[in-house]
Amino acid sequence: MAEAPGIELQGTARFGAVPLFAPLTLRIDAGAWSCLLGPSGSGKSTILRLIAGLETGVDFDGTITASDGRPVAPRVAYMAQTDLLLPWLDVLGNVTLGARLRAETPDLAAAMALVDRLGLSEHAHKRPAQLSGGQRQRVALARTLMEDRPVVLLDEPFSALDARTRADMQELAAETLAGRTVLLVTHDPGEAARLGHRVCLLDRNGLVESPPPATLPVRAVDDAAMLAFQARLLTALREAG
Ligand code: ADP
Ligand code: MG
């Protein structure tokens, strides 16, 4: 894998005359997990799409820079908030979509190994319509993990999973993406508390950092410092404007 850069987003965004977020600076450390937490509508998905270089409809006035000075967007793997699976492809076809779109030969063995690790091997030849919401979300996660990119942007990647599968998938993603620069958008304080090397709260007043405990992610589900941090984050979210 190419060296994972740090990323900084600085600026404001508005829809015409309607502001989305006030001037903010989001620092995403190289090779670590940064979590972006905030209420619905605060602009989290927009920030991910800006970093990924995708259409947002927003007027963004600012800069997005990598610590090595090179462009960010071409080095990004992006998992959208909706799964964006192609209905006519089966699970393996969707997981290997990136390679197909680049006219490369997909690494089917690697895809199958990943599908297996995500607990989907018996569904490998099913189409999205034959899967549950949680299974579909894991296919989208597998597709993102297949892309061997130094920067990974995940928009609520575990939101449709049951509690047990969610904990498993958080651990699998942390292991698979170790050393990469990850920005995770979540509305779940417990998820940010388990996974974040850095945690930022976004609300209409801007971005506030909330320093996580000294223990390293992935923090154990019964880590007392993690649970206290989760409670602080929930309190902050409830107070957010
Ligand atoms: P989040 O991911 O934090 O829920 P989003 O980035 O998806 O937030 O959206 C931020 C806000 O921008 C939402 O309130 C949404 O309704 C609004 N929005 C999205 N697209 C447009 C648009 N084209 N014009 C005006 N407002 C929009
Ligand atoms: Mg969103």
Coordinates of N, CA and C and ligand atoms in Angstrom, one line a residue:
M1 N 0.8 -1.2 0.0 CA 0.0 0.0 0.0 C 0.9 1.3 0.0
A2 N 0.4 2.3 -0.7 CA 1.1 3.6 -0.7 C 1.0 4.2 0.7
E3 N 2.0 5.0 1.0 CA 2.1 5.7 2.2 C 0.7 6.5 2.5
A4 N 0.2 6.4 3.7 CA -1.1 7.0 3.9 C -0.9 8.5 4.4
P5 N -1.4 9.4 3.8 CA -1.2 10.8 4.2 C -2.1 11.3 5.2
G6 N -1.8 12.3 6.0 CA -2.8 13.1 6.8 C -3.5 14.0 5.8
I7 N -4.7 14.4 6.3 CA -5.6 15.3 5.4 C -6.1 16.4 6.3
E8 N -6.2 17.6 5.7 CA -6.8 18.7 6.4 C -7.9 19.3 5.5
L9 N -9.1 19.5 6.1 CA -10.1 20.2 5.4 C -10.3 21.5 6.2
Q10 N -10.3 22.6 5.5 CA -10.5 23.9 6.1 C -11.5 24.7 5.2
G11 N -12.5 25.2 5.9 CA -13.4 26.1 5.0 C -14.8 26.1 5.5
T12 N -15.7 26.6 4.7 CA -17.1 26.8 5.0 C -17.9 26.2 3.8
A13 N -19.2 25.9 4.1 CA -20.0 25.4 3.0 C -21.4 25.9 3.1
R14 N -22.0 26.2 2.0 CA -23.4 26.7 2.0 C -24.1 26.2 0.8
F15 N -25.4 26.2 0.9 CA -26.3 26.0 -0.3 C -26.8 27.3 -0.7
G16 N -26.3 27.9 -1.7 CA -26.7 29.3 -2.1 C -26.5 30.2 -0.9
A17 N -27.6 30.7 -0.3 CA -27.4 31.6 0.8 C -27.5 30.9 2.1
V18 N -27.8 29.6 2.1 CA -28.1 28.9 3.3 C -26.8 28.2 3.8
P19 N -26.3 28.6 5.0 CA -25.0 28.0 5.4 C -25.2 26.6 5.9
L20 N -24.3 25.7 5.5 CA -24.3 24.3 6.0 C -23.4 24.2 7.2
F21 N -22.1 24.5 7.1 CA -21.3 24.6 8.3 C -20.4 25.8 8.3
A22 N -20.2 26.3 9.5 CA -19.4 27.5 9.7 C -17.9 27.2 9.4
P23 N -17.0 28.2 9.4 CA -15.6 27.9 9.1 C -15.1 26.9 10.1
L24 N -14.5 25.8 9.6 CA -14.0 24.8 10.4 C -12.7 24.2 9.9
T25 N -11.9 23.6 10.8 CA -10.7 22.9 10.4 C -10.8 21.5 10.9
L26 N -10.8 20.5 9.9 CA -10.9 19.1 10.3 C -9.5 18.5 10.0
R27 N -8.9 18.0 11.0 CA -7.6 17.4 10.9 C -7.7 15.9 11.0
I28 N -7.3 15.2 10.0 CA -7.4 13.7 9.9 C -6.0 13.2 9.9
D29 N -5.6 12.5 11.0 CA -4.2 12.1 11.1 C -3.8 10.9 10.2
A30 N -2.6 11.0 9.7 CA -2.1 9.9 8.9 C -2.1 8.6 9.6
G31 N -2.6 7.5 8.9 CA -2.5 6.2 9.5 C -3.4 5.9 10.7
A32 N -4.4 6.8 10.9 CA -5.2 6.6 12.2 C -6.7 6.7 11.8
W33 N -7.5 6.4 12.8 CA -9.0 6.5 12.6 C -9.4 7.8 13.2
S34 N -10.1 8.7 12.4 CA -10.7 9.9 12.9 C -12.2 9.7 12.8
C35 N -12.9 10.0 13.8 CA -14.4 9.8 13.8 C -15.1 11.2 13.8
L36 N -16.0 11.3 12.9 CA -16.8 12.5 12.8 C -18.2 12.2 13.3
L37 N -18.6 12.8 14.4 CA -19.9 12.5 15.0 C -20.7 13.8 15.0
G38 N -22.0 13.6 14.8 CA -22.9 14.8 14.8 C -24.3 14.5 14.5
P39 N -25.2 15.4 14.8 CA -26.6 15.2 14.5 C -26.9 15.1 13.0
S40 N -28.0 14.5 12.6 CA -28.4 14.4 11.2 C -28.5 15.8 10.6
G41 N -28.0 16.0 9.4 CA -28.2 17.3 8.7 C -27.0 18.2 9.0
S42 N -26.0 17.8 9.8 CA -25.0 18.8 10.2 C -23.9 18.9 9.1
G43 N -23.9 18.0 8.1 CA -23.0 18.1 7.0 C -21.9 17.1 7.0
K44 N -22.1 16.0 7.7 CA -21.1 14.9 7.8 C -20.8 14.3 6.4
S45 N -22.0 13.9 5.8 CA -21.8 13.2 4.5 C -21.3 14.1 3.5
T46 N -21.6 15.4 3.6 CA -21.1 16.4 2.6 C -19.6 16.5 2.8
I47 N -19.1 16.5 4.0 CA -17.7 16.6 4.2 C -17.0 15.4 3.6
L48 N -17.5 14.2 3.8 CA -16.9 13.0 3.1 C -16.9 13.1 1.6
R49 N -18.0 13.6 1.1 CA -18.1 13.7 -0.4 C -17.1 14.7 -0.9
L50 N -17.0 15.8 -0.2 CA -16.0 16.8 -0.6 C -14.6 16.2 -0.6
I51 N -14.2 15.5 0.4 CA -12.9 14.9 0.5 C -12.7 13.9 -0.7
A52 N -13.8 13.1 -1.0 CA -13.7 12.1 -2.0 C -13.7 12.8 -3.4
G53 N -14.0 14.1 -3.5 CA -14.0 14.8 -4.8 C -15.3 14.5 -5.5
L54 N -16.4 14.2 -4.8 CA -17.7 13.9 -5.5 C -18.6 15.1 -5.5
E55 N -19.6 15.1 -6.3 CA -20.6 16.1 -6.4 C -21.4 16.2 -5.1
T56 N -21.6 17.4 -4.6 CA -22.3 17.6 -3.3 C -23.5 18.6 -3.5
G57 N -23.4 19.5 -4.5 CA -24.4 20.5 -4.6 C -24.1 21.7 -3.7
V58 N -23.1 21.6 -2.9 CA -22.7 22.6 -1.9 C -21.7 23.6 -2.5
D59 N -21.8 24.9 -2.0 CA -20.7 25.8 -2.4 C -19.7 25.7 -1.3
F60 N -18.5 25.1 -1.6 CA -17.5 25.0 -0.6 C -16.4 26.0 -0.9
D61 N -16.1 26.8 0.2 CA -15.1 27.8 0.1 C -14.0 27.4 1.1
G62 N -13.0 26.7 0.5 CA -11.9 26.3 1.4 C -10.9 25.4 0.7
T63 N -10.2 24.6 1.5 CA -9.1 23.8 0.9 C -9.2 22.4 1.5
I64 N -8.7 21.4 0.7 CA -8.6 20.1 1.2 C -7.2 19.7 0.8
T65 N -6.3 19.4 1.8 CA -4.9 19.2 1.4 C -4.4 17.9 2.1
A66 N -3.5 17.2 1.5 CA -2.8 16.1 2.0 C -1.5 16.5 2.6
S67 N -1.0 15.8 3.6 CA 0.3 16.2 4.3 C 1.5 16.1 3.3
D68 N 1.3 15.3 2.2 CA 2.4 15.1 1.3 C 2.2 16.1 0.1
G69 N 1.2 16.9 0.1 CA 1.0 17.9 -0.9 C 0.4 17.3 -2.2
R70 N 0.2 16.0 -2.3 CA -0.4 15.4 -3.5 C -1.9 15.4 -3.4
P71 N -2.6 15.3 -4.6 CA -4.1 15.3 -4.5 C -4.7 14.2 -3.7
V72 N -5.8 14.5 -3.0 CA -6.4 13.5 -2.1 C -7.3 12.5 -2.8
A73 N -8.3 13.1 -3.6 CA -9.4 12.3 -4.1 C -9.0 11.0 -4.9
P74 N -7.9 11.0 -5.7 CA -7.6 9.8 -6.4 C -7.1 8.7 -5.5
R75 N -6.8 9.0 -4.2 CA -6.3 8.0 -3.3 C -7.3 7.5 -2.3
V76 N -8.6 7.8 -2.6 CA -9.7 7.6 -1.6 C -10.5 6.3 -2.0
A77 N -10.8 5.5 -1.0 CA -11.9 4.5 -1.1 C -13.0 5.1 -0.3
Y78 N -14.2 5.1 -0.9 CA -15.4 5.8 -0.2 C -16.5 4.8 -0.1
M79 N -17.1 4.7 1.1 CA -18.3 3.9 1.3 C -19.4 4.9 1.6
A80 N -20.4 5.0 0.7 CA -21.5 5.9 0.9 C -22.5 5.5 2.0
Q81 N -23.3 6.4 2.4 CA -24.3 6.1 3.4 C -25.4 5.1 3.0
T82 N -25.7 5.2 1.7 CA -26.6 4.1 1.1 C -25.7 3.2 0.4
D83 N -26.1 1.9 0.3 CA -25.1 0.9 -0.1 C -24.7 1.0 -1.6
L84 N -25.5 1.6 -2.5 CA -25.2 1.7 -3.9 C -24.7 0.4 -4.5
L85 N -25.4 -0.7 -4.1 CA -25.1 -2.0 -4.8 C -25.8 -2.0 -6.2
L86 N -25.1 -2.6 -7.1 CA -25.8 -2.7 -8.4 C -26.7 -4.0 -8.4
P87 N -28.0 -3.7 -8.7 CA -29.0 -4.8 -8.4 C -28.8 -6.0 -9.4
W88 N -28.1 -5.8 -10.5 CA -28.0 -6.9 -11.4 C -26.7 -7.7 -11.2
L89 N -25.9 -7.3 -10.3 CA -24.7 -8.1 -10.0 C -24.9 -8.9 -8.7
D90 N -24.3 -10.0 -8.6 CA -24.3 -10.8 -7.3 C -23.3 -10.2 -6.3
V91 N -23.2 -10.8 -5.2 CA -22.4 -10.3 -4.1 C -20.9 -10.2 -4.6
L92 N -20.4 -11.3 -5.2 CA -19.0 -11.2 -5.6 C -18.8 -10.2 -6.7
G93 N -19.8 -10.0 -7.6 CA -19.7 -9.0 -8.7 C -19.7 -7.6 -8.1
N94 N -20.5 -7.4 -7.0 CA -20.5 -6.1 -6.4 C -19.2 -5.8 -5.6
V95 N -18.7 -6.9 -5.0 CA -17.4 -6.7 -4.2 C -16.3 -6.4 -5.1
T96 N -16.3 -6.9 -6.3 CA -15.2 -6.7 -7.3 C -15.5 -5.6 -8.3
L97 N -16.5 -4.8 -8.0 CA -16.9 -3.8 -9.0 C -15.8 -2.8 -9.3
G98 N -15.0 -2.4 -8.3 CA -13.9 -1.4 -8.6 C -13.0 -1.9 -9.7
A99 N -12.5 -3.1 -9.6 CA -11.6 -3.7 -10.6 C -12.3 -3.7 -11.9
R100 N -13.6 -4.2 -12.0 CA -14.3 -4.2 -13.2 C -14.4 -2.9 -13.9
L101 N -14.7 -1.8 -13.1 CA -14.9 -0.5 -13.6 C -13.5 0.0 -14.2
R102 N -12.4 -0.5 -13.6 CA -11.1 -0.1 -14.1 C -10.6 -1.0 -15.2
A103 N -11.5 -1.9 -15.7 CA -11.1 -2.9 -16.7 C -9.9 -3.7 -16.3
E104 N -9.8 -4.0 -14.9 CA -8.8 -4.9 -14.5 C -9.4 -6.3 -14.2
T105 N -8.6 -7.3 -14.1 CA -9.1 -8.6 -13.8 C -9.3 -8.7 -12.3
P106 N -10.5 -8.9 -11.8 CA -10.8 -8.9 -10.4 C -10.0 -10.0 -9.7
D107 N -9.6 -9.8 -8.5 CA -8.9 -10.8 -7.7 C -10.0 -11.6 -7.0
L108 N -10.6 -12.6 -7.6 CA -11.7 -13.3 -7.1 C -11.4 -14.1 -5.8
A109 N -10.2 -14.6 -5.7 CA -9.8 -15.3 -4.5 C -9.8 -14.4 -3.3
A110 N -9.2 -13.2 -3.5 CA -9.2 -12.2 -2.4 C -10.6 -11.7 -2.0
A111 N -11.5 -11.6 -3.1 CA -12.8 -11.1 -2.8 C -13.6 -12.2 -2.1
M112 N -13.4 -13.5 -2.4 CA -14.1 -14.6 -1.8 C -13.6 -14.7 -0.3
A113 N -12.3 -14.5 -0.1 CA -11.8 -14.6 1.3 C -12.4 -13.5 2.1
L114 N -12.6 -12.3 1.6 CA -13.2 -11.2 2.3 C -14.7 -11.4 2.6
V115 N -15.4 -11.9 1.5 CA -16.8 -12.2 1.7 C -17.0 -13.3 2.8
D116 N -16.0 -14.2 2.8 CA -16.1 -15.2 3.9 C -15.9 -14.6 5.2
R117 N -14.9 -13.7 5.4 CA -14.6 -13.1 6.7 C -15.8 -12.2 7.1
L118 N -16.5 -11.7 6.2 CA -17.7 -10.9 6.5 C -18.9 -11.7 6.7
G119 N -18.8 -13.0 6.7 CA -19.9 -13.9 7.0 C -20.9 -14.0 5.9
L120 N -20.5 -13.8 4.7 CA -21.4 -13.8 3.6 C -21.2 -14.9 2.6
S121 N -20.3 -15.9 2.9 CA -19.9 -16.8 1.8 C -21.1 -17.6 1.3
E122 N -22.1 -17.9 2.1 CA -23.3 -18.6 1.6 C -24.2 -17.8 0.7
H123 N -23.8 -16.4 0.7 CA -24.7 -15.5 -0.1 C -23.9 -15.0 -1.4
A124 N -22.7 -15.6 -1.6 CA -21.8 -15.0 -2.6 C -22.4 -14.8 -4.0
H125 N -23.4 -15.7 -4.3 CA -24.0 -15.6 -5.6 C -25.4 -15.1 -5.6
K126 N -25.8 -14.4 -4.5 CA -27.1 -13.8 -4.4 C -27.0 -12.3 -4.9
R127 N -28.1 -11.9 -5.4 CA -28.2 -10.5 -5.8 C -28.7 -9.6 -4.6
P128 N -28.5 -8.3 -4.6 CA -28.8 -7.5 -3.5 C -30.3 -7.6 -3.0
A129 N -31.2 -7.8 -4.0 CA -32.6 -7.9 -3.6 C -32.9 -9.2 -2.7
Q130 N -32.0 -10.1 -2.7 CA -32.2 -11.3 -2.0 C -31.5 -11.3 -0.6
L131 N -31.0 -10.1 -0.3 CA -30.2 -9.9 1.0 C -30.9 -9.0 2.0
S132 N -30.7 -9.2 3.3 CA -31.2 -8.2 4.3 C -30.4 -6.9 4.2
G133 N -30.9 -5.9 4.9 CA -30.2 -4.6 4.9 C -28.8 -4.7 5.5
G134 N -28.7 -5.5 6.5 CA -27.4 -5.7 7.2 C -26.4 -6.4 6.3
Q135 N -26.9 -7.4 5.5 CA -26.1 -8.2 4.6 C -25.6 -7.2 3.5
R136 N -26.5 -6.4 3.0 CA -26.2 -5.5 1.9 C -25.1 -4.5 2.4
Q137 N -25.2 -4.1 3.6 CA -24.3 -3.1 4.1 C -22.9 -3.8 4.2
R138 N -22.9 -5.1 4.6 CA -21.6 -5.8 4.6 C -21.0 -6.0 3.2
V139 N -21.8 -6.1 2.2 CA -21.3 -6.2 0.9 C -20.6 -4.9 0.5
A140 N -21.3 -3.8 0.8 CA -20.8 -2.5 0.5 C -19.4 -2.3 1.2
L141 N -19.4 -2.7 2.5 CA -18.1 -2.6 3.3 C -17.0 -3.5 2.6
A142 N -17.4 -4.7 2.2 CA -16.4 -5.6 1.5 C -15.9 -4.9 0.3
R143 N -16.8 -4.3 -0.5 CA -16.3 -3.6 -1.7 C -15.3 -2.5 -1.4
T144 N -15.6 -1.8 -0.3 CA -14.7 -0.7 0.0 C -13.3 -1.3 0.5
L145 N -13.4 -2.4 1.3 CA -12.2 -3.0 1.8 C -11.3 -3.6 0.6
M146 N -12.0 -4.0 -0.4 CA -11.3 -4.6 -1.6 C -10.4 -3.5 -2.3
E147 N -10.8 -2.2 -2.2 CA -10.0 -1.2 -2.8 C -8.8 -0.9 -1.9
D148 N -7.6 -1.1 -2.5 CA -6.4 -1.0 -1.7 C -5.9 0.4 -1.7
R149 N -6.6 1.3 -1.0 CA -6.3 2.7 -1.0 C -5.8 3.2 0.4
P150 N -4.9 4.2 0.3 CA -4.3 4.7 1.6 C -5.3 5.5 2.4
V151 N -6.4 6.0 1.8 CA -7.3 6.9 2.5 C -8.7 6.2 2.3
V152 N -9.4 6.0 3.5 CA -10.7 5.3 3.4 C -11.7 6.2 4.2
L153 N -12.8 6.5 3.5 CA -13.9 7.3 4.0 C -15.1 6.5 4.1
L154 N -15.6 6.4 5.4 CA -16.7 5.4 5.7 C -17.9 6.2 6.2
D155 N -19.0 6.2 5.5 CA -20.2 7.0 6.0 C -21.2 6.1 6.6
E156 N -21.2 6.0 8.0 CA -22.1 5.2 8.8 C -22.1 3.8 8.3
P157 N -20.9 3.1 8.2 CA -20.8 1.8 7.6 C -21.4 0.7 8.3
F158 N -21.7 0.9 9.6 CA -22.2 -0.2 10.4 C -23.6 0.0 10.9
S159 N -24.3 1.0 10.4 CA -25.5 1.5 10.9 C -26.7 0.5 10.8
A160 N -26.6 -0.4 9.8 CA -27.7 -1.4 9.6 C -27.5 -2.7 10.3
L161 N -26.4 -2.8 11.0 CA -26.0 -4.1 11.6 C -26.6 -4.3 13.0
D162 N -26.9 -5.6 13.3 CA -27.2 -5.9 14.7 C -26.0 -5.7 15.6
A163 N -26.3 -5.6 16.9 CA -25.2 -5.2 17.8 C -24.0 -6.2 17.8
R164 N -24.2 -7.5 17.7 CA -23.1 -8.4 17.7 C -22.3 -8.3 16.4
T165 N -23.0 -8.3 15.2 CA -22.4 -8.2 14.0 C -21.6 -6.8 13.9
R166 N -22.2 -5.8 14.4 CA -21.6 -4.5 14.4 C -20.2 -4.5 15.1
A167 N -20.2 -5.1 16.3 CA -18.9 -5.2 17.1 C -17.9 -6.0 16.3
D168 N -18.3 -7.1 15.7 CA -17.4 -7.9 14.8 C -16.9 -7.1 13.7
M169 N -17.8 -6.4 13.0 CA -17.4 -5.7 11.8 C -16.4 -4.5 12.1
Q170 N -16.7 -3.9 13.2 CA -15.8 -2.8 13.7 C -14.4 -3.3 13.8
E171 N -14.3 -4.5 14.5 CA -13.0 -5.0 14.7 C -12.3 -5.5 13.4
L172 N -13.1 -6.1 12.5 CA -12.6 -6.5 11.3 C -12.1 -5.3 10.4
A173 N -12.9 -4.3 10.4 CA -12.5 -3.1 9.6 C -11.2 -2.5 10.2
A174 N -11.2 -2.4 11.5 CA -10.0 -1.8 12.2 C -8.7 -2.6 11.8
E175 N -8.9 -3.9 11.9 CA -7.7 -4.8 11.5 C -7.3 -4.6 10.1
T176 N -8.3 -4.7 9.2 CA -8.1 -4.7 7.7 C -7.5 -3.3 7.3
L177 N -7.9 -2.3 8.0 CA -7.5 -0.9 7.6 C -6.4 -0.3 8.4
A178 N -5.7 -1.2 9.2 CA -4.6 -0.7 10.1 C -3.6 0.0 9.2
G179 N -3.1 1.2 9.6 CA -2.1 1.9 8.9 C -2.6 2.9 7.9
R180 N -3.9 2.7 7.6 CA -4.5 3.7 6.6 C -5.1 4.9 7.3
T181 N -5.3 5.9 6.5 CA -5.9 7.1 7.1 C -7.4 7.0 6.9
V182 N -8.2 6.9 8.0 CA -9.6 6.6 7.9 C -10.4 7.7 8.5
L183 N -11.4 8.1 7.8 CA -12.4 9.0 8.4 C -13.7 8.3 8.4
L184 N -14.2 8.1 9.7 CA -15.5 7.4 9.9 C -16.5 8.4 10.3
V185 N -17.6 8.5 9.6 CA -18.8 9.3 10.0 C -19.7 8.3 10.7
T186 N -20.2 8.8 11.8 CA -21.1 8.0 12.6 C -22.0 8.9 13.5
H187 N -23.2 8.4 13.8 CA -24.0 9.1 14.7 C -24.0 8.4 16.1
D188 N -23.2 7.3 16.2 CA -23.2 6.5 17.3 C -22.0 6.8 18.2
P189 N -22.2 7.4 19.4 CA -21.1 7.7 20.3 C -20.3 6.5 20.7
G190 N -21.0 5.3 20.9 CA -20.3 4.1 21.3 C -19.3 3.7 20.2
E191 N -19.6 3.9 18.9 CA -18.8 3.5 17.8 C -17.5 4.4 17.8
A192 N -17.8 5.7 17.9 CA -16.6 6.7 18.0 C -15.7 6.4 19.2
A193 N -16.3 6.0 20.3 CA -15.5 5.8 21.5 C -14.7 4.5 21.4
R194 N -15.2 3.5 20.6 CA -14.4 2.3 20.4 C -13.3 2.5 19.4
L195 N -13.6 3.3 18.4 CA -12.7 3.2 17.2 C -11.8 4.4 17.0
G196 N -12.1 5.5 17.6 CA -11.4 6.8 17.2 C -10.1 7.0 17.9
H197 N -9.0 7.2 17.1 CA -7.8 7.8 17.7 C -8.1 9.3 17.9
R198 N -9.0 9.8 17.1 CA -9.4 11.2 17.2 C -10.9 11.3 17.0
V199 N -11.6 12.1 17.8 CA -13.0 12.2 17.7 C -13.4 13.7 17.6
C200 N -14.2 14.0 16.6 CA -14.7 15.4 16.4 C -16.2 15.4 16.3
L201 N -16.8 16.4 17.0 CA -18.2 16.6 17.0 C -18.5 17.8 16.1
L202 N -19.4 17.5 15.1 CA -19.9 18.6 14.2 C -21.3 19.0 14.5
D203 N -21.5 20.3 14.8 CA -22.9 20.8 14.9 C -22.9 22.1 14.2
R204 N -24.1 22.8 14.3 CA -24.2 24.0 13.5 C -23.2 25.1 14.0
N205 N -22.7 24.9 15.2 CA -21.7 25.9 15.7 C -20.3 25.6 15.2
G206 N -20.1 24.5 14.6 CA -18.8 24.2 14.1 C -18.3 22.8 14.6
L207 N -17.0 22.7 14.7 CA -16.4 21.4 15.0 C -15.7 21.5 16.3
V208 N -15.9 20.5 17.2 CA -15.2 20.5 18.5 C -14.6 19.1 18.6
E209 N -13.3 19.1 19.1 CA -12.6 17.9 19.3 C -12.9 17.4 20.7
S210 N -13.0 16.1 20.8 CA -13.2 15.5 22.1 C -12.2 14.4 22.3
P211 N -11.2 14.7 23.2 CA -10.0 13.8 23.2 C -10.4 12.4 23.8
P212 N -10.1 11.3 23.1 CA -10.5 10.0 23.6 C -9.5 9.5 24.7
P213 N -9.9 8.4 25.4 CA -9.0 7.9 26.4 C -7.7 7.5 25.9
A214 N -6.7 7.3 26.8 CA -5.3 7.0 26.3 C -5.2 5.6 25.7
T215 N -6.2 4.7 26.1 CA -6.2 3.3 25.5 C -6.3 3.4 24.0
L216 N -5.7 2.5 23.3 CA -5.7 2.5 21.8 C -6.9 1.8 21.3
P217 N -7.4 2.3 20.1 CA -8.5 1.5 19.5 C -8.0 0.2 18.9
V218 N -8.7 -0.8 18.7 CA -10.2 -0.9 19.0 C -10.3 -1.1 20.5
R219 N -11.0 -0.2 21.2 CA -11.2 -0.3 22.7 C -12.2 -1.4 23.0
A220 N -11.9 -2.2 24.0 CA -12.8 -3.3 24.4 C -14.2 -2.8 24.8
V221 N -15.2 -3.6 24.5 CA -16.6 -3.1 24.8 C -16.8 -2.8 26.2
D222 N -16.0 -3.4 27.1 CA -16.2 -3.2 28.6 C -15.1 -2.3 29.2
D223 N -14.3 -1.7 28.3 CA -13.2 -0.7 28.8 C -13.9 0.4 29.5
A224 N -13.6 0.6 30.8 CA -14.3 1.6 31.6 C -14.0 3.0 31.1
A225 N -12.8 3.3 30.7 CA -12.5 4.6 30.1 C -13.3 4.9 28.8
M226 N -13.4 3.8 28.0 CA -14.2 3.9 26.8 C -15.6 4.2 27.1
L227 N -16.2 3.5 28.1 CA -17.6 3.7 28.4 C -17.9 5.2 29.0
A228 N -16.9 5.7 29.7 CA -17.1 7.0 30.3 C -17.0 8.0 29.1
F229 N -16.1 7.8 28.2 CA -15.9 8.6 27.0 C -17.2 8.6 26.2
Q230 N -17.8 7.4 26.0 CA -19.0 7.3 25.2 C -20.1 8.1 25.9
A231 N -20.2 8.1 27.2 CA -21.2 8.9 27.9 C -20.9 10.4 27.7
R232 N -19.7 10.8 27.8 CA -19.4 12.2 27.5 C -19.8 12.7 26.1
L233 N -19.5 11.8 25.2 CA -19.9 12.1 23.8 C -21.4 12.2 23.6
L234 N -22.2 11.3 24.2 CA -23.6 11.3 24.1 C -24.1 12.6 24.8
T235 N -23.6 13.0 25.9 CA -24.0 14.2 26.6 C -23.7 15.4 25.7
A236 N -22.5 15.4 25.0 CA -22.2 16.5 24.1 C -23.1 16.6 22.9
L237 N -23.5 15.4 22.4 CA -24.4 15.3 21.3 C -25.8 15.9 21.6
R238 N -26.2 15.5 22.9 CA -27.5 16.0 23.3 C -27.6 17.5 23.5
E239 N -26.4 18.0 23.9 CA -26.3 19.5 24.1 C -26.1 20.2 22.8
A240 N -25.7 19.5 21.7 CA -25.4 20.1 20.4 C -26.6 20.8 19.8
G241 N -26.3 21.9 19.2 CA -27.4 22.7 18.6 C -27.9 22.1 17.3
Ligands
ADP1 P1 -25.4 14.5 7.6 O1 -24.6 13.5 6.8 O2 -24.6 15.1 8.7 O3 -26.7 14.0 8.0 P2 -25.5 15.9 5.0 O4 -24.2 16.3 4.7 O5 -26.1 14.7 4.3 O6 -25.7 15.8 6.6 O7 -26.6 17.1 4.7 C1 -26.5 18.3 5.3 C2 -27.7 19.1 5.1 O8 -27.7 19.7 3.8 C3 -29.0 18.4 5.2 O9 -29.8 19.1 6.1 C4 -29.6 18.4 3.8 O10 -31.0 18.5 3.9 C5 -29.0 19.6 3.2 N1 -28.9 19.6 1.8 C6 -28.4 18.6 1.0 N2 -28.4 18.9 -0.3 C7 -29.0 20.1 -0.4 C8 -29.2 21.0 -1.5 N3 -29.0 20.7 -2.7 N4 -29.8 22.2 -1.2 C9 -30.1 22.6 0.1 N5 -29.8 21.8 1.2 C10 -29.3 20.6 0.9
MG2 MG -25.1 11.6 6.4

